[in-house]
Structures are given as C-alpha cells and as structure tokens.
Tab-separated table of C-alpha atoms in Angstrom:
chain	number	residue	atom	x	y	z
A	1	MET	CA	29.320	16.410	-4.436
A	2	ASN	CA	31.153	13.517	-5.992
A	3	LYS	CA	31.024	12.297	-9.702
A	4	ARG	CA	29.306	9.048	-8.854
A	5	PHE	CA	26.464	10.818	-7.018
A	6	LYS	CA	25.928	13.063	-10.066
A	7	GLU	CA	25.812	9.973	-12.356
A	8	LYS	CA	23.294	8.236	-10.238
A	9	ILE	CA	21.042	11.300	-10.202
A	10	LYS	CA	21.273	11.643	-14.021
A	11	ALA	CA	20.458	7.845	-14.436
A	12	ALA	CA	17.575	7.828	-12.102
A	13	PHE	CA	15.935	11.146	-12.942
A	14	GLY	CA	17.012	12.050	-16.472
A	15	GLU	CA	16.688	15.633	-17.576
A	16	ARG	CA	14.839	16.480	-14.334
A	17	GLY	CA	17.995	15.254	-12.452
A	18	GLU	CA	20.409	17.211	-14.652
A	19	LEU	CA	18.413	20.438	-14.054
A	20	TRP	CA	18.421	19.835	-10.419
A	21	LEU	CA	22.170	19.395	-10.376
A	22	GLU	CA	22.612	22.585	-12.387
A	23	GLN	CA	20.593	24.541	-9.934
A	24	PHE	CA	21.959	22.827	-6.854
A	25	PRO	CA	24.606	25.399	-5.781
A	26	GLU	CA	21.954	28.040	-5.754
A	27	THR	CA	19.496	25.879	-3.952
A	28	LEU	CA	22.061	25.009	-1.243
A	29	GLU	CA	22.847	28.747	-0.838
A	30	VAL	CA	19.220	29.574	-0.402
A	31	ILE	CA	18.615	26.939	2.232
A	32	CYS	CA	21.795	27.712	4.199
A	33	TYR	CA	20.842	31.429	4.201
A	34	LYS	CA	17.164	30.686	5.182
A	35	TRP	CA	18.194	28.408	8.178
A	36	GLY	CA	21.431	30.063	9.078
A	37	LEU	CA	23.605	27.029	8.306
A	38	THR	CA	27.365	26.617	7.607
A	39	VAL	CA	28.294	23.444	5.655
A	40	GLU	CA	31.218	21.506	7.187
A	41	GLY	CA	31.459	18.551	4.990
A	42	GLU	CA	29.556	15.611	3.476
A	43	PRO	CA	29.663	11.849	3.765
A	44	ALA	CA	31.264	9.682	1.073
A	45	ASN	CA	28.296	7.329	0.488
A	46	LEU	CA	25.707	9.619	-1.077
A	47	SER	CA	22.845	7.777	-2.589
A	48	TYR	CA	19.862	9.658	-4.284
A	49	ASN	CA	19.956	12.634	-1.983
A	50	TYR	CA	22.570	15.121	-1.063
A	51	VAL	CA	23.614	15.075	2.533
A	52	ALA	CA	25.845	17.597	4.317
A	53	TYR	CA	27.062	18.087	7.842
A	54	VAL	CA	26.188	21.571	8.952
A	55	LYS	CA	26.192	23.850	11.991
A	56	ASP	CA	23.414	26.318	12.726
A	57	ALA	CA	23.421	29.828	14.329
A	58	MET	CA	23.344	28.097	17.820
A	59	ASN	CA	26.480	26.090	16.907
A	60	ARG	CA	24.565	22.748	16.866
A	61	SER	CA	25.908	20.081	14.671
A	62	LEU	CA	23.163	18.894	12.346
A	63	VAL	CA	22.557	17.095	9.070
A	64	LEU	CA	21.029	18.751	5.978
A	65	LYS	CA	19.356	16.487	3.457
A	66	ILE	CA	18.415	17.759	0.037
A	67	GLY	CA	16.495	15.735	-2.620
A	68	ILE	CA	14.631	16.479	-5.812
A	69	PRO	CA	11.400	18.171	-4.705
A	70	GLY	CA	8.248	16.219	-5.606
A	71	TYR	CA	6.033	13.207	-4.685
A	72	ASP	CA	8.692	10.891	-3.240
A	73	PHE	CA	10.660	13.430	-1.164
A	74	SER	CA	7.372	14.899	0.108
A	75	ASN	CA	6.442	11.411	1.325
A	76	GLU	CA	9.806	11.103	3.124
A	77	ILE	CA	9.145	14.319	4.873
A	78	LYS	CA	5.694	13.119	5.909
A	79	ALA	CA	7.036	9.822	7.201
A	80	THR	CA	9.789	11.515	9.124
A	81	LYS	CA	7.127	13.616	10.823
A	82	GLU	CA	4.986	10.562	11.560
A	83	PHE	CA	7.859	8.558	13.036
A	84	GLN	CA	9.092	11.278	15.391
A	85	GLY	CA	9.781	9.853	18.855
A	86	GLU	CA	11.970	7.299	20.632
A	87	GLY	CA	14.319	5.432	18.318
A	88	PHE	CA	14.009	7.804	15.317
A	89	VAL	CA	16.206	10.678	14.123
A	90	LYS	CA	14.925	14.067	15.299
A	91	LEU	CA	13.522	16.488	12.666
A	92	TYR	CA	14.363	20.211	13.273
A	93	ASN	CA	12.962	21.804	10.066
A	94	TYR	CA	11.853	20.949	6.598
A	95	ASP	CA	10.761	22.654	3.330
A	96	GLU	CA	8.827	20.575	0.734
A	97	LYS	CA	9.241	23.197	-1.980
A	98	LEU	CA	13.028	23.198	-1.755
A	99	GLY	CA	13.156	19.529	-1.099
A	100	CYS	CA	15.106	19.577	2.124
A	101	LEU	CA	15.163	18.237	5.700
A	102	LEU	CA	17.195	19.491	8.792
A	103	LEU	CA	17.977	16.646	11.041
A	104	GLU	CA	19.864	16.019	14.261
A	105	ARG	CA	23.422	14.664	13.772
A	106	LEU	CA	23.878	11.186	15.337
A	107	THR	CA	27.285	10.732	16.992
A	108	PRO	CA	29.438	8.798	16.265
A	109	GLY	CA	26.923	7.568	13.708
A	110	LYS	CA	28.221	3.964	13.455
A	111	MET	CA	26.010	1.949	11.106
A	112	LEU	CA	24.486	-1.461	12.048
A	113	LYS	CA	26.562	-3.170	9.382
A	114	GLU	CA	29.682	-2.384	11.410
A	115	VAL	CA	28.322	-4.669	14.242
A	116	GLU	CA	29.050	-8.372	14.393
A	117	LYS	CA	26.540	-10.242	12.425
A	118	ASP	CA	25.165	-12.341	15.330
A	119	GLU	CA	24.254	-9.039	17.209
A	120	GLN	CA	22.526	-7.363	14.353
A	121	ILE	CA	19.054	-9.051	14.474
A	122	ASP	CA	18.374	-7.984	18.051
A	123	ILE	CA	19.369	-4.413	17.478
A	124	TYR	CA	17.401	-4.245	14.289
A	125	LEU	CA	14.270	-5.637	15.904
A	126	THR	CA	14.616	-3.362	18.863
A	127	VAL	CA	14.569	-0.319	16.503
A	128	TRP	CA	11.833	-1.900	14.345
A	129	ASN	CA	9.542	-2.433	17.294
A	130	ARG	CA	9.785	1.173	18.504
A	131	PHE	CA	8.122	2.576	15.334
A	132	ASN	CA	4.717	4.307	15.413
A	133	ARG	CA	2.756	1.862	13.243
A	134	GLN	CA	-0.530	3.714	12.982
A	135	TYR	CA	-2.598	3.986	9.932
A	136	SER	CA	-2.099	7.125	7.819
A	137	GLU	CA	-4.108	8.414	4.827
A	138	ASP	CA	-1.306	10.768	4.055
A	139	LEU	CA	1.211	8.121	2.976
A	140	PRO	CA	1.007	6.254	-0.349
A	141	HIS	CA	0.422	2.468	-0.440
A	142	ILE	CA	3.394	0.231	-0.977
A	143	HIS	CA	1.321	-1.684	-3.569
A	144	ASN	CA	2.100	1.133	-5.866
A	145	TRP	CA	5.661	-0.098	-6.028
A	146	PHE	CA	4.438	-3.186	-7.784
A	147	ASN	CA	3.528	-1.122	-10.881
A	148	ALA	CA	7.172	-1.807	-11.759
A	149	LEU	CA	6.080	-5.248	-12.677
A	150	VAL	CA	3.575	-4.138	-15.240
A	151	ASN	CA	5.335	-3.837	-18.578
A	152	PRO	CA	8.744	-3.970	-16.913
A	153	VAL	CA	11.912	-2.793	-18.742
A	154	SER	CA	13.406	-5.472	-20.973
A	155	ASN	CA	16.037	-7.463	-19.069
A	156	ASP	CA	17.925	-10.707	-18.925
A	157	PHE	CA	17.200	-11.402	-15.245
A	158	VAL	CA	13.486	-11.613	-14.230
A	159	THR	CA	11.395	-14.040	-16.240
A	160	ASP	CA	7.648	-13.603	-16.984
A	161	GLU	CA	7.008	-16.561	-14.699
A	162	GLN	CA	8.778	-14.837	-11.890
A	163	ILE	CA	6.790	-11.707	-12.229
A	164	GLU	CA	3.576	-13.764	-12.362
A	165	THR	CA	4.642	-15.444	-9.127
A	166	ALA	CA	5.485	-12.138	-7.491
A	167	LEU	CA	2.101	-10.577	-8.387
A	168	LEU	CA	0.412	-13.706	-7.123
A	169	TYR	CA	2.136	-13.542	-3.766
A	170	LYS	CA	1.518	-9.814	-3.514
A	171	LYS	CA	-2.204	-10.586	-4.019
A	172	GLU	CA	-1.987	-13.323	-1.213
A	173	ILE	CA	-0.414	-10.902	1.196
A	174	GLU	CA	-3.080	-8.266	0.330
A	175	GLU	CA	-6.005	-10.678	0.837
A	176	SER	CA	-4.631	-12.065	4.154
A	177	SER	CA	-3.562	-8.710	5.531
A	178	ARG	CA	-4.773	-7.440	8.932
A	179	GLY	CA	-4.595	-3.939	7.793
A	180	ASN	CA	-2.214	-1.216	6.582
A	181	VAL	CA	0.151	0.588	8.883
A	182	HIS	CA	3.009	3.015	8.653
A	183	LEU	CA	6.103	1.446	7.084
A	184	HIS	CA	9.640	2.710	7.010
A	185	GLY	CA	10.076	1.066	3.643
A	186	ASP	CA	13.897	0.904	3.658
A	187	LEU	CA	14.975	-0.091	7.151
A	188	HIS	CA	18.388	-1.928	6.729
A	189	HIS	CA	21.908	-1.804	7.955
A	190	GLU	CA	22.850	1.677	6.604
A	191	ASN	CA	19.653	3.305	7.939
A	192	ILE	CA	20.097	2.296	11.599
A	193	LEU	CA	22.827	4.355	13.337
A	194	PHE	CA	24.229	4.433	16.791
A	195	ASP	CA	24.118	7.663	18.857
A	196	GLU	CA	26.065	7.950	22.037
A	197	GLU	CA	23.057	9.489	23.901
A	198	GLN	CA	20.149	7.683	22.336
A	199	GLY	CA	21.520	4.225	21.355
A	200	TRP	CA	20.377	2.847	17.954
A	201	VAL	CA	18.271	5.171	15.885
A	202	ALA	CA	16.512	4.879	12.446
A	203	ILE	CA	16.817	7.308	9.636
A	204	ASP	CA	15.718	7.841	6.013
A	205	PRO	CA	12.135	6.398	5.710
A	206	LYS	CA	10.572	5.917	2.264
A	207	GLY	CA	7.161	6.967	3.496
A	208	VAL	CA	4.656	4.294	2.593
A	209	GLN	CA	1.872	2.262	4.305
A	210	GLY	CA	0.958	-1.287	3.871
A	211	ASP	CA	1.119	-4.814	5.371
A	212	ILE	CA	3.567	-5.018	8.263
A	213	TYR	CA	5.447	-7.930	6.806
A	214	TYR	CA	6.884	-5.802	4.052
A	215	ASP	CA	8.925	-3.801	6.474
A	216	TYR	CA	11.247	-6.678	7.296
A	217	ILE	CA	12.297	-7.219	3.684
A	218	SER	CA	15.006	-4.546	3.170
A	219	PHE	CA	16.976	-5.905	6.147
A	220	LEU	CA	16.689	-9.565	4.924
A	221	PHE	CA	18.483	-8.914	1.680
A	222	ASN	CA	20.974	-6.178	2.688
A	223	GLU	CA	24.599	-7.115	3.355
A	224	ILE	CA	23.959	-10.687	2.142
A	225	ASN	CA	26.857	-10.894	-0.393
A	226	GLY	CA	25.522	-14.141	-1.783
A	227	ASP	CA	25.447	-15.801	1.666
A	228	LEU	CA	22.183	-17.828	1.474
A	229	VAL	CA	22.883	-19.399	4.880
A	230	LEU	CA	22.842	-15.958	6.339
A	231	LEU	CA	19.553	-15.104	4.569
A	232	GLU	CA	17.971	-18.324	6.026
A	233	THR	CA	19.287	-17.456	9.524
A	234	ARG	CA	17.691	-14.043	9.278
A	235	LEU	CA	14.419	-15.465	8.008
A	236	LYS	CA	14.226	-18.019	10.820
A	237	GLN	CA	15.296	-15.550	13.614
A	238	ILE	CA	12.913	-12.813	12.537
A	239	THR	CA	9.988	-15.234	12.151
A	240	SER	CA	10.681	-16.744	15.576
A	241	LYS	CA	11.340	-13.500	17.543
A	242	GLN	CA	8.390	-11.626	15.973
A	243	ALA	CA	5.956	-14.560	15.917
A	244	LEU	CA	5.421	-14.340	12.160
A	245	GLU	CA	4.292	-16.931	9.593
A	246	GLU	CA	7.521	-18.015	7.812
A	247	GLN	CA	5.849	-18.895	4.514
A	248	ARG	CA	4.091	-15.575	4.377
A	249	LEU	CA	7.306	-13.680	5.107
A	250	ARG	CA	8.984	-15.634	2.311
A	251	LYS	CA	6.232	-14.721	-0.117
A	252	ALA	CA	6.380	-11.067	0.905
A	253	ALA	CA	10.114	-11.212	0.356
A	254	ILE	CA	9.821	-12.739	-3.100
A	255	ALA	CA	7.169	-10.167	-4.181
A	256	LEU	CA	9.168	-7.174	-3.006
A	257	LEU	CA	12.553	-8.478	-4.105
A	258	THR	CA	11.108	-9.025	-7.687
A	259	VAL	CA	10.307	-5.238	-7.682
A	260	GLN	CA	13.757	-4.349	-6.421
A	261	VAL	CA	15.464	-6.419	-9.182
A	262	ILE	CA	13.466	-4.578	-11.787
A	263	TRP	CA	14.405	-1.271	-10.151
A	264	ALA	CA	18.072	-2.331	-10.146
A	265	VAL	CA	17.846	-3.177	-13.847
A	266	GLU	CA	16.266	0.201	-14.602
A	267	ASP	CA	19.020	2.045	-12.609
A	268	GLY	CA	21.757	-0.045	-14.254
A	269	ALA	CA	22.887	-1.289	-10.945
A	270	GLU	CA	25.566	-3.987	-10.868
A	271	GLU	CA	23.668	-5.816	-8.028
A	272	ALA	CA	20.836	-6.878	-10.324
A	273	GLN	CA	22.359	-10.280	-11.136
A	274	GLU	CA	23.138	-11.114	-7.479
A	275	MET	CA	19.744	-10.020	-6.340
A	276	ASN	CA	18.090	-12.200	-8.919
A	277	GLU	CA	20.072	-15.141	-7.820
A	278	VAL	CA	18.797	-14.655	-4.300
A	279	LEU	CA	15.310	-14.316	-5.733
A	280	ALA	CA	15.611	-17.655	-7.707
A	281	TYR	CA	16.712	-19.319	-4.477
A	282	LEU	CA	13.751	-17.963	-2.458
A	283	MET	CA	11.310	-18.991	-5.093
A	284	GLY	CA	12.676	-22.504	-4.824
A	285	SER	CA	12.118	-22.473	-1.040
A	286	VAL	CA	8.334	-21.756	-1.041
C-alpha cells in the first residue's frame, strides 16, 4: 500500500479513512484467512480501494478488492452482482461487512487507454452494449450525485451560473427520460480491460440507476488531456453509432461534469482546473 493511496484515503474519508487504514493489516489478514488467499502483489495505480493479486486454495489467480465498508461499497457489490454475464468481470465472493470483493483476474489486463485512439470507440461501445440495463430498486439514483451542487465547497472554478445551468440540464434530462436503468457510473478507459479468453471486459461499477445518457459521460472526458477536438470526435461518434440526440448528450455531459469538477475540488485534485476548462467549452457549445 503506497503513500499516495493512503493520502487519498485520508483526504476523501477523513477520520473514518484514517481508522480504516490503521485497521487494514488486520482486515486483510481476516479476509485472506476466511477465503484461503495468498497475496502475491498489488497494482501501482490504486485509487480509493485497495486491490491485490491473490491466489486461492485451488491455485487460481484472482483479484481481491477491499474498500471502506458502507453505503458506496455496498452499492458497488450490488452492481457487480447485477451486471454478471458476458462482458463483465466474474464475481467469486463478497462480504459487505468487511467491504471486499473477490474477482477473477483478467490476463493480460491491458487497459483500453493502451489501444490506438481510433479503435477505442468501437471497443468501448461493444462493452457498453453488453450490459444488463434493467431497472433495479436496490441501486441508488444518480440524481443523488447532484447534491454536490447544493451549497458546494468554495472554489475558484465553478461559478454560480454554471451550477444553475447544470441543474437546469439535469432537470431537462429527468423530464425527458424514458426511464431509469442500471448504470455502470464510471465506464472509462481504465475500467475496460482485455482478457485473452473473453476479450474486452468491464470492471469497477459505481452502482447507480438513472437515464441511460449518463453512462456515456465518464468515457467522454477520460484521457482527453485538453484535446477538445478529440472530445468533439467522441461526441459525434457516440451520437451517430448509438442513435442519440447530440444536444441531449451534451447537456447530460455538462450536468455531470459540473458535479465531477466540484468533487475534484473537494478532493484537492490537480485535474479540477483542466476539467473546468472542458466544462466551459461544452457550455459554449450548447
């Protein structure tokens, strides 16, 4: 467990995160004993959950994911169960109380971002279209995310006018929606991996439900690096290939990106400024 990961946990969860980190060695030992696991290593790019490569008593190579137990991690478990099937990582076991998931290990596990940009859209949409998009009362509504725009943390990026616009577009999406379905909530280049047996597979759902347009947004903004031409290309291609309303997709993108900028500010993320520049561009395009 690297230093940067610990700092992110403390910044995001405060005292609760610090306590979780203190108890983590014991938690890991309990989980490994319970499921007969041996830890072999961990990836370098930990985000807000601990991930380890493990082997079980049958010598299977698996992935152990441990997060802070509670509402968000429980929803990830629910979503992982809901999405089981073709094109999604296999779930072997889980424990809500301990906050952990035992998943298949995808080999070689190459991320979508490692593929040439002109090939990414078709791979992404192939995975996207495999999802079980049924309605579920067990998953929270993505509209809860927009609570971040009510009395947002003080910042030098998002203006009151931008927040008003985001809430207006959120309302428009809600009023024109054809209904709520399962959403991955975070389907982007790092959450689509290549497996030599299954092809491209999705991992790490947030576990929400809502209008289907919202599930395109994470991919739109990921790996942009300020390239607005690339953003426009993605918007046009997704709209065309999925038969979507372009203006509606832009409005959904503006609404959700405003939330993500506020989150980035709250977490002290360096990307907040770049994200807000993209947001300003999009607002000027509608």
